[in-house]
PDB file of C-alpha atoms in Angstrom:
ATOM      1  CA  UNK A   1     -59.295 182.670  47.214  1.00 70.00           C
ATOM      2  CA  UNK A   2     -57.856 184.868  49.987  1.00 77.00           C
ATOM      3  CA  UNK A   3     -59.913 183.068  52.631  1.00 76.00           C
ATOM      4  CA  UNK A   4     -58.842 179.680  51.261  1.00 70.00           C
ATOM      5  CA  UNK A   5     -55.174 180.686  51.534  1.00 70.00           C
ATOM      6  CA  UNK A   6     -55.627 182.001  55.071  1.00 70.00           C
ATOM      7  CA  UNK A   7     -57.418 178.823  56.137  1.00 67.00           C
ATOM      8  CA  UNK A   8     -54.847 176.534  54.451  1.00 67.00           C
ATOM      9  CA  UNK A   9     -57.509 175.230  52.064  1.00 69.00           C
ATOM     10  CA  UNK A  10     -55.963 176.486  48.811  1.00 64.00           C
ATOM     11  CA  UNK A  11     -53.688 173.476  48.446  1.00 71.00           C
ATOM     12  CA  UNK A  12     -50.555 173.479  46.340  1.00 76.00           C
ATOM     13  CA  UNK A  13     -49.701 173.973  42.695  1.00 65.00           C
ATOM     14  CA  UNK A  14     -46.924 172.424  40.593  1.00 71.00           C
ATOM     15  CA  UNK A  15     -43.737 174.277  39.696  1.00 69.00           C
ATOM     16  CA  UNK A  16     -40.762 173.515  37.467  1.00 65.00           C
ATOM     17  CA  UNK A  17     -41.612 170.363  35.513  1.00 66.00           C
ATOM     18  CA  UNK A  18     -44.392 169.365  37.847  1.00 64.00           C
ATOM     19  CA  UNK A  19     -42.019 167.386  40.034  1.00 66.00           C
ATOM     20  CA  UNK A  20     -42.265 169.933  42.843  1.00 76.00           C
ATOM     21  CA  UNK A  21     -45.117 171.914  44.289  1.00 75.00           C
ATOM     22  CA  UNK A  22     -45.523 175.020  46.410  1.00 75.00           C
ATOM     23  CA  UNK A  23     -48.330 176.119  48.693  1.00 77.00           C
ATOM     24  CA  UNK A  24     -50.457 179.091  47.753  1.00 72.00           C
ATOM     25  CA  UNK A  25     -49.557 180.620  51.118  1.00 78.00           C
ATOM     26  CA  UNK A  26     -45.870 180.558  50.251  1.00 77.00           C
ATOM     27  CA  UNK A  27     -46.628 181.867  46.757  1.00 76.00           C
ATOM     28  CA  UNK A  28     -48.535 184.747  48.298  1.00 72.00           C
ATOM     29  CA  UNK A  29     -45.499 185.705  50.356  1.00 78.00           C
ATOM     30  CA  UNK A  30     -43.255 185.983  47.292  1.00 78.00           C
ATOM     31  CA  UNK A  31     -45.652 187.392  44.677  1.00 84.00           C
ATOM     32  CA  UNK A  32     -46.129 191.137  44.449  1.00 90.00           C
ATOM     33  CA  UNK A  33     -48.894 190.591  41.881  1.00 92.00           C
ATOM     34  CA  UNK A  34     -50.968 188.490  44.300  1.00 90.00           C
ATOM     35  CA  UNK A  35     -50.505 191.073  47.032  1.00 93.00           C
ATOM     36  CA  UNK A  36     -51.306 193.988  44.721  1.00 95.00           C
ATOM     37  CA  UNK A  37     -54.467 192.352  43.353  1.00 94.00           C
ATOM     38  CA  UNK A  38     -55.692 191.263  46.796  1.00 93.00           C
ATOM     39  CA  UNK A  39     -55.098 194.677  48.369  1.00 96.00           C
ATOM     40  CA  UNK A  40     -56.152 197.126  45.673  1.00 97.00           C
ATOM     41  CA  UNK A  41     -58.913 194.881  44.350  1.00 96.00           C
ATOM     42  CA  UNK A  42     -60.564 195.025  47.768  1.00 97.00           C
ATOM     43  CA  UNK A  43     -59.800 198.689  48.412  1.00 98.00           C
ATOM     44  CA  UNK A  44     -61.773 199.475  45.244  1.00 97.00           C
ATOM     45  CA  UNK A  45     -64.910 198.097  46.953  1.00 97.00           C
ATOM     46  CA  UNK A  46     -64.781 200.817  49.605  1.00 98.00           C
ATOM     47  CA  UNK A  47     -66.857 203.961  49.345  1.00 97.00           C
ATOM     48  CA  UNK A  48     -64.931 206.395  47.175  1.00 98.00           C
ATOM     49  CA  UNK A  49     -64.417 208.934  49.971  1.00 97.00           C
ATOM     50  CA  UNK A  50     -63.053 206.227  52.277  1.00 97.00           C
ATOM     51  CA  UNK A  51     -60.722 204.933  49.558  1.00 98.00           C
ATOM     52  CA  UNK A  52     -59.292 208.364  48.878  1.00 98.00           C
ATOM     53  CA  UNK A  53     -58.874 209.063  52.584  1.00 97.00           C
ATOM     54  CA  UNK A  54     -56.830 205.857  52.914  1.00 98.00           C
ATOM     55  CA  UNK A  55     -54.756 206.718  49.828  1.00 98.00           C
ATOM     56  CA  UNK A  56     -54.071 210.220  51.130  1.00 97.00           C
ATOM     57  CA  UNK A  57     -53.194 208.913  54.593  1.00 97.00           C
ATOM     58  CA  UNK A  58     -50.899 206.278  53.087  1.00 98.00           C
ATOM     59  CA  UNK A  59     -48.987 208.440  50.608  1.00 97.00           C
ATOM     60  CA  UNK A  60     -49.382 211.841  52.291  1.00 95.00           C
ATOM     61  CA  UNK A  61     -48.411 214.940  50.345  1.00 91.00           C
ATOM     62  CA  UNK A  62     -48.346 215.683  47.461  1.00 91.00           C
ATOM     63  CA  UNK A  63     -51.749 213.977  47.065  1.00 97.00           C
ATOM     64  CA  UNK A  64     -54.438 216.637  47.613  1.00 95.00           C
ATOM     65  CA  UNK A  65     -56.233 216.508  50.952  1.00 94.00           C
ATOM     66  CA  UNK A  66     -59.859 216.583  49.752  1.00 93.00           C
ATOM     67  CA  UNK A  67     -62.936 214.944  51.243  1.00 91.00           C
ATOM     68  CA  UNK A  68     -65.159 214.690  48.181  1.00 96.00           C
ATOM     69  CA  UNK A  69     -63.980 211.856  45.960  1.00 97.00           C
ATOM     70  CA  UNK A  70     -65.304 209.676  43.179  1.00 97.00           C
ATOM     71  CA  UNK A  71     -63.418 206.732  41.700  1.00 98.00           C
ATOM     72  CA  UNK A  72     -64.143 206.854  37.989  1.00 97.00           C
ATOM     73  CA  UNK A  73     -62.169 203.744  37.056  1.00 97.00           C
ATOM     74  CA  UNK A  74     -59.512 201.319  38.239  1.00 97.00           C
ATOM     75  CA  UNK A  75     -57.386 199.119  35.977  1.00 97.00           C
ATOM     76  CA  UNK A  76     -54.892 196.408  36.872  1.00 97.00           C
ATOM     77  CA  UNK A  77     -51.764 195.994  34.751  1.00 97.00           C
ATOM     78  CA  UNK A  78     -52.946 198.153  31.846  1.00 96.00           C
ATOM     79  CA  UNK A  79     -50.753 197.702  28.787  1.00 95.00           C
ATOM     80  CA  UNK A  80     -49.480 201.037  27.517  1.00 95.00           C
ATOM     81  CA  UNK A  81     -47.285 201.634  24.493  1.00 93.00           C
ATOM     82  CA  UNK A  82     -43.745 202.241  25.632  1.00 92.00           C
ATOM     83  CA  UNK A  83     -42.484 205.516  24.209  1.00 84.00           C
ATOM     84  CA  UNK A  84     -38.941 204.965  25.534  1.00 87.00           C
ATOM     85  CA  UNK A  85     -38.228 201.403  24.445  1.00 83.00           C
ATOM     86  CA  UNK A  86     -39.177 200.812  20.806  1.00 76.00           C
ATOM     87  CA  UNK A  87     -42.066 198.452  20.099  1.00 74.00           C
ATOM     88  CA  UNK A  88     -42.429 197.709  23.776  1.00 87.00           C
ATOM     89  CA  UNK A  89     -45.203 197.737  26.339  1.00 92.00           C
ATOM     90  CA  UNK A  90     -45.199 198.988  29.885  1.00 95.00           C
ATOM     91  CA  UNK A  91     -47.542 197.772  32.625  1.00 96.00           C
ATOM     92  CA  UNK A  92     -48.033 199.801  35.793  1.00 97.00           C
ATOM     93  CA  UNK A  93     -49.532 197.643  38.521  1.00 97.00           C
ATOM     94  CA  UNK A  94     -52.658 199.737  39.093  1.00 98.00           C
ATOM     95  CA  UNK A  95     -54.138 202.828  37.483  1.00 98.00           C
ATOM     96  CA  UNK A  96     -56.765 204.773  39.431  1.00 98.00           C
ATOM     97  CA  UNK A  97     -58.813 207.579  37.906  1.00 97.00           C
ATOM     98  CA  UNK A  98     -60.431 209.899  40.477  1.00 97.00           C
ATOM     99  CA  UNK A  99     -62.480 213.043  40.464  1.00 96.00           C
ATOM    100  CA  UNK A 100     -61.839 215.046  43.610  1.00 96.00           C
ATOM    101  CA  UNK A 101     -63.386 218.083  45.251  1.00 94.00           C
ATOM    102  CA  UNK A 102     -66.339 220.254  44.363  1.00 92.00           C
ATOM    103  CA  UNK A 103     -66.141 221.326  41.605  1.00 93.00           C
ATOM    104  CA  UNK A 104     -64.547 218.048  40.583  1.00 93.00           C
ATOM    105  CA  UNK A 105     -60.919 217.933  39.461  1.00 93.00           C
ATOM    106  CA  UNK A 106     -59.463 214.847  37.715  1.00 95.00           C
ATOM    107  CA  UNK A 107     -56.619 213.176  39.618  1.00 96.00           C
ATOM    108  CA  UNK A 108     -54.940 210.018  38.356  1.00 97.00           C
ATOM    109  CA  UNK A 109     -52.634 207.647  40.211  1.00 98.00           C
ATOM    110  CA  UNK A 110     -50.113 205.382  38.478  1.00 98.00           C
ATOM    111  CA  UNK A 111     -49.253 202.762  41.099  1.00 98.00           C
ATOM    112  CA  UNK A 112     -45.979 200.872  40.923  1.00 98.00           C
ATOM    113  CA  UNK A 113     -45.856 198.206  43.630  1.00 97.00           C
ATOM    114  CA  UNK A 114     -42.876 196.214  44.868  1.00 96.00           C
ATOM    115  CA  UNK A 115     -43.144 193.372  47.334  1.00 90.00           C
ATOM    116  CA  UNK A 116     -39.925 193.636  49.283  1.00 82.00           C
ATOM    117  CA  UNK A 117     -38.901 196.267  51.783  1.00 83.00           C
ATOM    118  CA  UNK A 118     -35.371 196.677  50.405  1.00 89.00           C
ATOM    119  CA  UNK A 119     -34.881 199.272  47.612  1.00 94.00           C
ATOM    120  CA  UNK A 120     -36.128 197.748  44.362  1.00 95.00           C
ATOM    121  CA  UNK A 121     -38.024 200.611  42.711  1.00 97.00           C
ATOM    122  CA  UNK A 122     -36.266 201.701  39.523  1.00 96.00           C
ATOM    123  CA  UNK A 123     -35.902 205.073  37.808  1.00 97.00           C
ATOM    124  CA  UNK A 124     -36.209 203.686  34.280  1.00 95.00           C
ATOM    125  CA  UNK A 125     -39.465 201.908  35.129  1.00 96.00           C
ATOM    126  CA  UNK A 126     -40.911 205.097  36.622  1.00 97.00           C
ATOM    127  CA  UNK A 127     -39.860 207.058  33.554  1.00 96.00           C
ATOM    128  CA  UNK A 128     -41.313 204.509  31.130  1.00 96.00           C
ATOM    129  CA  UNK A 129     -44.682 204.496  32.882  1.00 96.00           C
ATOM    130  CA  UNK A 130     -44.783 208.271  33.202  1.00 96.00           C
ATOM    131  CA  UNK A 131     -43.877 208.882  29.561  1.00 94.00           C
ATOM    132  CA  UNK A 132     -46.261 206.158  28.332  1.00 94.00           C
ATOM    133  CA  UNK A 133     -49.184 207.785  30.142  1.00 94.00           C
ATOM    134  CA  UNK A 134     -48.426 211.266  28.806  1.00 92.00           C
ATOM    135  CA  UNK A 135     -47.678 209.965  25.327  1.00 91.00           C
ATOM    136  CA  UNK A 136     -51.167 208.453  25.233  1.00 88.00           C
ATOM    137  CA  UNK A 137     -53.014 211.324  26.948  1.00 87.00           C
ATOM    138  CA  UNK A 138     -50.998 214.400  26.076  1.00 79.00           C
ATOM    139  CA  UNK A 139     -51.422 217.496  28.216  1.00 76.00           C
ATOM    140  CA  UNK A 140     -54.982 216.680  29.291  1.00 75.00           C
ATOM    141  CA  UNK A 141     -54.890 218.947  32.339  1.00 76.00           C
ATOM    142  CA  UNK A 142     -55.269 216.054  34.769  1.00 85.00           C
ATOM    143  CA  UNK A 143     -53.169 215.931  37.903  1.00 94.00           C
ATOM    144  CA  UNK A 144     -51.102 212.729  37.684  1.00 96.00           C
ATOM    145  CA  UNK A 145     -48.925 211.113  40.354  1.00 97.00           C
ATOM    146  CA  UNK A 146     -46.579 208.161  40.216  1.00 98.00           C
ATOM    147  CA  UNK A 147     -47.410 206.346  43.459  1.00 98.00           C
ATOM    148  CA  UNK A 148     -44.641 203.949  44.481  1.00 98.00           C
ATOM    149  CA  UNK A 149     -45.501 201.490  47.238  1.00 97.00           C
ATOM    150  CA  UNK A 150     -42.971 199.059  48.649  1.00 96.00           C
ATOM    151  CA  UNK A 151     -39.403 198.530  47.504  1.00 96.00           C
ATOM    152  CA  UNK A 152     -38.187 201.805  49.023  1.00 96.00           C
ATOM    153  CA  UNK A 153     -36.009 200.672  51.906  1.00 94.00           C
ATOM    154  CA  UNK A 154     -35.983 202.067  55.403  1.00 92.00           C
ATOM    155  CA  UNK A 155     -35.358 205.685  54.394  1.00 94.00           C
ATOM    156  CA  UNK A 156     -38.163 206.332  51.940  1.00 95.00           C
ATOM    157  CA  UNK A 157     -37.465 210.040  51.440  1.00 95.00           C
ATOM    158  CA  UNK A 158     -33.816 209.391  50.623  1.00 96.00           C
ATOM    159  CA  UNK A 159     -34.669 206.617  48.169  1.00 96.00           C
ATOM    160  CA  UNK A 160     -37.352 208.684  46.438  1.00 96.00           C
ATOM    161  CA  UNK A 161     -35.033 211.684  46.117  1.00 96.00           C
ATOM    162  CA  UNK A 162     -32.349 209.489  44.563  1.00 96.00           C
ATOM    163  CA  UNK A 163     -34.695 207.813  42.071  1.00 97.00           C
ATOM    164  CA  UNK A 164     -36.379 211.110  41.151  1.00 95.00           C
ATOM    165  CA  UNK A 165     -32.942 212.582  40.436  1.00 96.00           C
ATOM    166  CA  UNK A 166     -32.151 209.619  38.190  1.00 97.00           C
ATOM    167  CA  UNK A 167     -35.460 210.107  36.353  1.00 96.00           C
ATOM    168  CA  UNK A 168     -34.649 213.790  35.947  1.00 95.00           C
ATOM    169  CA  UNK A 169     -31.249 212.844  34.511  1.00 95.00           C
ATOM    170  CA  UNK A 170     -33.135 210.797  31.918  1.00 92.00           C
ATOM    171  CA  UNK A 171     -34.912 214.006  30.907  1.00 93.00           C
ATOM    172  CA  UNK A 172     -38.246 213.587  32.694  1.00 93.00           C
ATOM    173  CA  UNK A 173     -39.807 215.475  35.594  1.00 92.00           C
ATOM    174  CA  UNK A 174     -42.432 213.492  37.458  1.00 94.00           C
ATOM    175  CA  UNK A 175     -44.709 213.946  40.448  1.00 95.00           C
ATOM    176  CA  UNK A 176     -44.049 211.187  42.958  1.00 97.00           C
ATOM    177  CA  UNK A 177     -45.910 210.029  46.058  1.00 97.00           C
ATOM    178  CA  UNK A 178     -44.297 207.124  47.896  1.00 97.00           C
ATOM    179  CA  UNK A 179     -45.016 204.845  50.838  1.00 97.00           C
ATOM    180  CA  UNK A 180     -44.280 201.448  52.308  1.00 96.00           C
ATOM    181  CA  UNK A 181     -46.908 198.738  52.670  1.00 96.00           C
ATOM    182  CA  UNK A 182     -46.656 199.350  56.401  1.00 95.00           C
ATOM    183  CA  UNK A 183     -47.842 202.931  55.792  1.00 96.00           C
ATOM    184  CA  UNK A 184     -50.946 201.471  54.170  1.00 97.00           C
ATOM    185  CA  UNK A 185     -51.399 199.191  57.176  1.00 96.00           C
ATOM    186  CA  UNK A 186     -51.175 202.259  59.470  1.00 96.00           C
ATOM    187  CA  UNK A 187     -53.822 204.010  57.365  1.00 97.00           C
ATOM    188  CA  UNK A 188     -56.135 201.002  57.509  1.00 96.00           C
ATOM    189  CA  UNK A 189     -55.736 200.622  61.259  1.00 94.00           C
ATOM    190  CA  UNK A 190     -56.547 204.300  61.776  1.00 95.00           C
ATOM    191  CA  UNK A 191     -59.586 204.062  59.516  1.00 95.00           C
ATOM    192  CA  UNK A 192     -60.731 200.904  61.317  1.00 93.00           C
ATOM    193  CA  UNK A 193     -61.134 202.868  64.563  1.00 93.00           C
ATOM    194  CA  UNK A 194     -63.920 204.980  63.042  1.00 91.00           C
ATOM    195  CA  UNK A 195     -67.583 204.009  63.309  1.00 94.00           C
ATOM    196  CA  UNK A 196     -68.497 202.488  59.945  1.00 94.00           C
ATOM    197  CA  UNK A 197     -70.876 200.044  58.272  1.00 95.00           C
ATOM    198  CA  UNK A 198     -70.115 196.380  58.842  1.00 95.00           C
ATOM    199  CA  UNK A 199     -69.512 195.882  55.113  1.00 95.00           C
ATOM    200  CA  UNK A 200     -66.697 198.441  55.272  1.00 96.00           C
ATOM    201  CA  UNK A 201     -65.071 196.739  58.251  1.00 95.00           C
ATOM    202  CA  UNK A 202     -65.131 193.415  56.426  1.00 94.00           C
ATOM    203  CA  UNK A 203     -63.373 194.912  53.411  1.00 96.00           C
ATOM    204  CA  UNK A 204     -60.707 196.574  55.549  1.00 96.00           C
ATOM    205  CA  UNK A 205     -60.213 193.377  57.551  1.00 94.00           C
ATOM    206  CA  UNK A 206     -59.639 191.441  54.324  1.00 93.00           C
ATOM    207  CA  UNK A 207     -57.006 193.943  53.183  1.00 95.00           C
ATOM    208  CA  UNK A 208     -55.259 193.666  56.546  1.00 94.00           C
ATOM    209  CA  UNK A 209     -55.374 189.872  56.209  1.00 91.00           C
ATOM    210  CA  UNK A 210     -53.785 190.075  52.754  1.00 92.00           C
ATOM    211  CA  UNK A 211     -51.002 192.290  54.082  1.00 93.00           C
ATOM    212  CA  UNK A 212     -50.493 189.880  56.967  1.00 90.00           C
ATOM    213  CA  UNK A 213     -50.034 186.988  54.557  1.00 88.00           C
ATOM    214  CA  UNK A 214     -47.199 188.940  52.938  1.00 88.00           C
ATOM    215  CA  UNK A 215     -45.638 189.471  56.394  1.00 86.00           C
ATOM    216  CA  UNK A 216     -46.738 193.091  56.732  1.00 88.00           C
ATOM    217  CA  UNK A 217     -48.151 193.174  60.217  1.00 81.00           C
ATOM    218  CA  UNK A 218     -47.902 195.247  63.354  1.00 68.00           C
ATOM    219  CA  UNK A 219     -47.147 193.445  66.581  1.00 53.00           C
ATOM    220  CA  UNK A 220     -48.143 195.579  69.545  1.00 49.00           C
ATOM    221  CA  UNK A 221     -48.290 194.988  73.270  1.00 39.00           C
ATOM    222  CA  UNK A 222     -51.921 194.714  74.434  1.00 41.00           C
ATOM    223  CA  UNK A 223     -51.609 197.818  76.624  1.00 43.00           C
ATOM    224  CA  UNK A 224     -50.396 199.876  73.658  1.00 41.00           C
ATOM    225  CA  UNK A 225     -53.234 198.928  71.345  1.00 43.00           C
ATOM    226  CA  UNK A 226     -56.096 201.342  70.832  1.00 48.00           C
ATOM    227  CA  UNK A 227     -59.510 199.916  71.526  1.00 46.00           C
ATOM    228  CA  UNK A 228     -61.323 199.024  68.307  1.00 51.00           C
ATOM    229  CA  UNK A 229     -64.899 200.122  67.850  1.00 52.00           C
ATOM    230  CA  UNK A 230     -65.572 196.589  66.578  1.00 59.00           C
ATOM    231  CA  UNK A 231     -63.372 193.478  66.932  1.00 61.00           C
ATOM    232  CA  UNK A 232     -61.313 192.324  63.969  1.00 56.00           C
ATOM    233  CA  UNK A 233     -62.791 189.405  62.071  1.00 66.00           C
ATOM    234  CA  UNK A 234     -61.047 185.998  62.331  1.00 57.00           C
ATOM    235  CA  UNK A 235     -59.201 186.392  59.014  1.00 56.00           C
ATOM    236  CA  UNK A 236     -57.686 189.719  59.983  1.00 57.00           C
ATOM    237  CA  UNK A 237     -56.869 188.441  63.464  1.00 55.00           C
ATOM    238  CA  UNK A 238     -55.096 185.460  61.918  1.00 53.00           C
ATOM    239  CA  UNK A 239     -53.062 187.831  59.748  1.00 52.00           C
ATOM    240  CA  UNK A 240     -51.598 189.405  62.874  1.00 49.00           C
ATOM    241  CA  UNK A 241     -50.045 186.069  63.794  1.00 50.00           C
ATOM    242  CA  UNK A 242     -46.924 184.656  62.230  1.00 45.00           C
ATOM    243  CA  UNK A 243     -47.854 182.267  59.404  1.00 41.00           C
ATOM    244  CA  UNK A 244     -45.785 179.085  59.119  1.00 38.00           C
TER     245      UNK A 244
END
């Protein structure tokens, strides 16, 4: 589907009462769910060590800087019982279950993704997801992080500090790691410079293409660009251009 959207072969789909239609390319630009599925669905195909290295490079501390990694499971939009709002459900965007290091230590990431760059992450949503996880799992000894990507504005640290304080005022202390989608793009570009199997480059190129469709792209002067060990594939190259 991603390649069809990039190549303008996905067509259009009806909206409203079927009297209007919108292109899949435009839908991609305004749907955080499409972006989340396209990005994290493909990242999950990477070797586990590569995936964790990209996650650590994207979110930085407090995620542990370990080389040995195994992805035990990944779930998209899991439905958890909401312990804050009665009879409700809460759906984090992605839930990743890792074992890291040797000996292995469980580390779990609750990912809450927002499409836009302006501040749109919310304290109550963080609290609901955090409490829902712990209500279901108790004190299982696993290291758990709420990983917020996107929706943090230009001053990520300031936004995170504010939201964390609001969560604390609600009576919950959480471990947060936060980044913009552009931080993920930086991490992918850095990883892409390493020698790697061709299958890995194709996966990374697809993720870059997905980010490009959502207008997350880096425009650099040719003289400022590092030389890639292998050229970007056509889909990723197209993502670095402005889509109309």
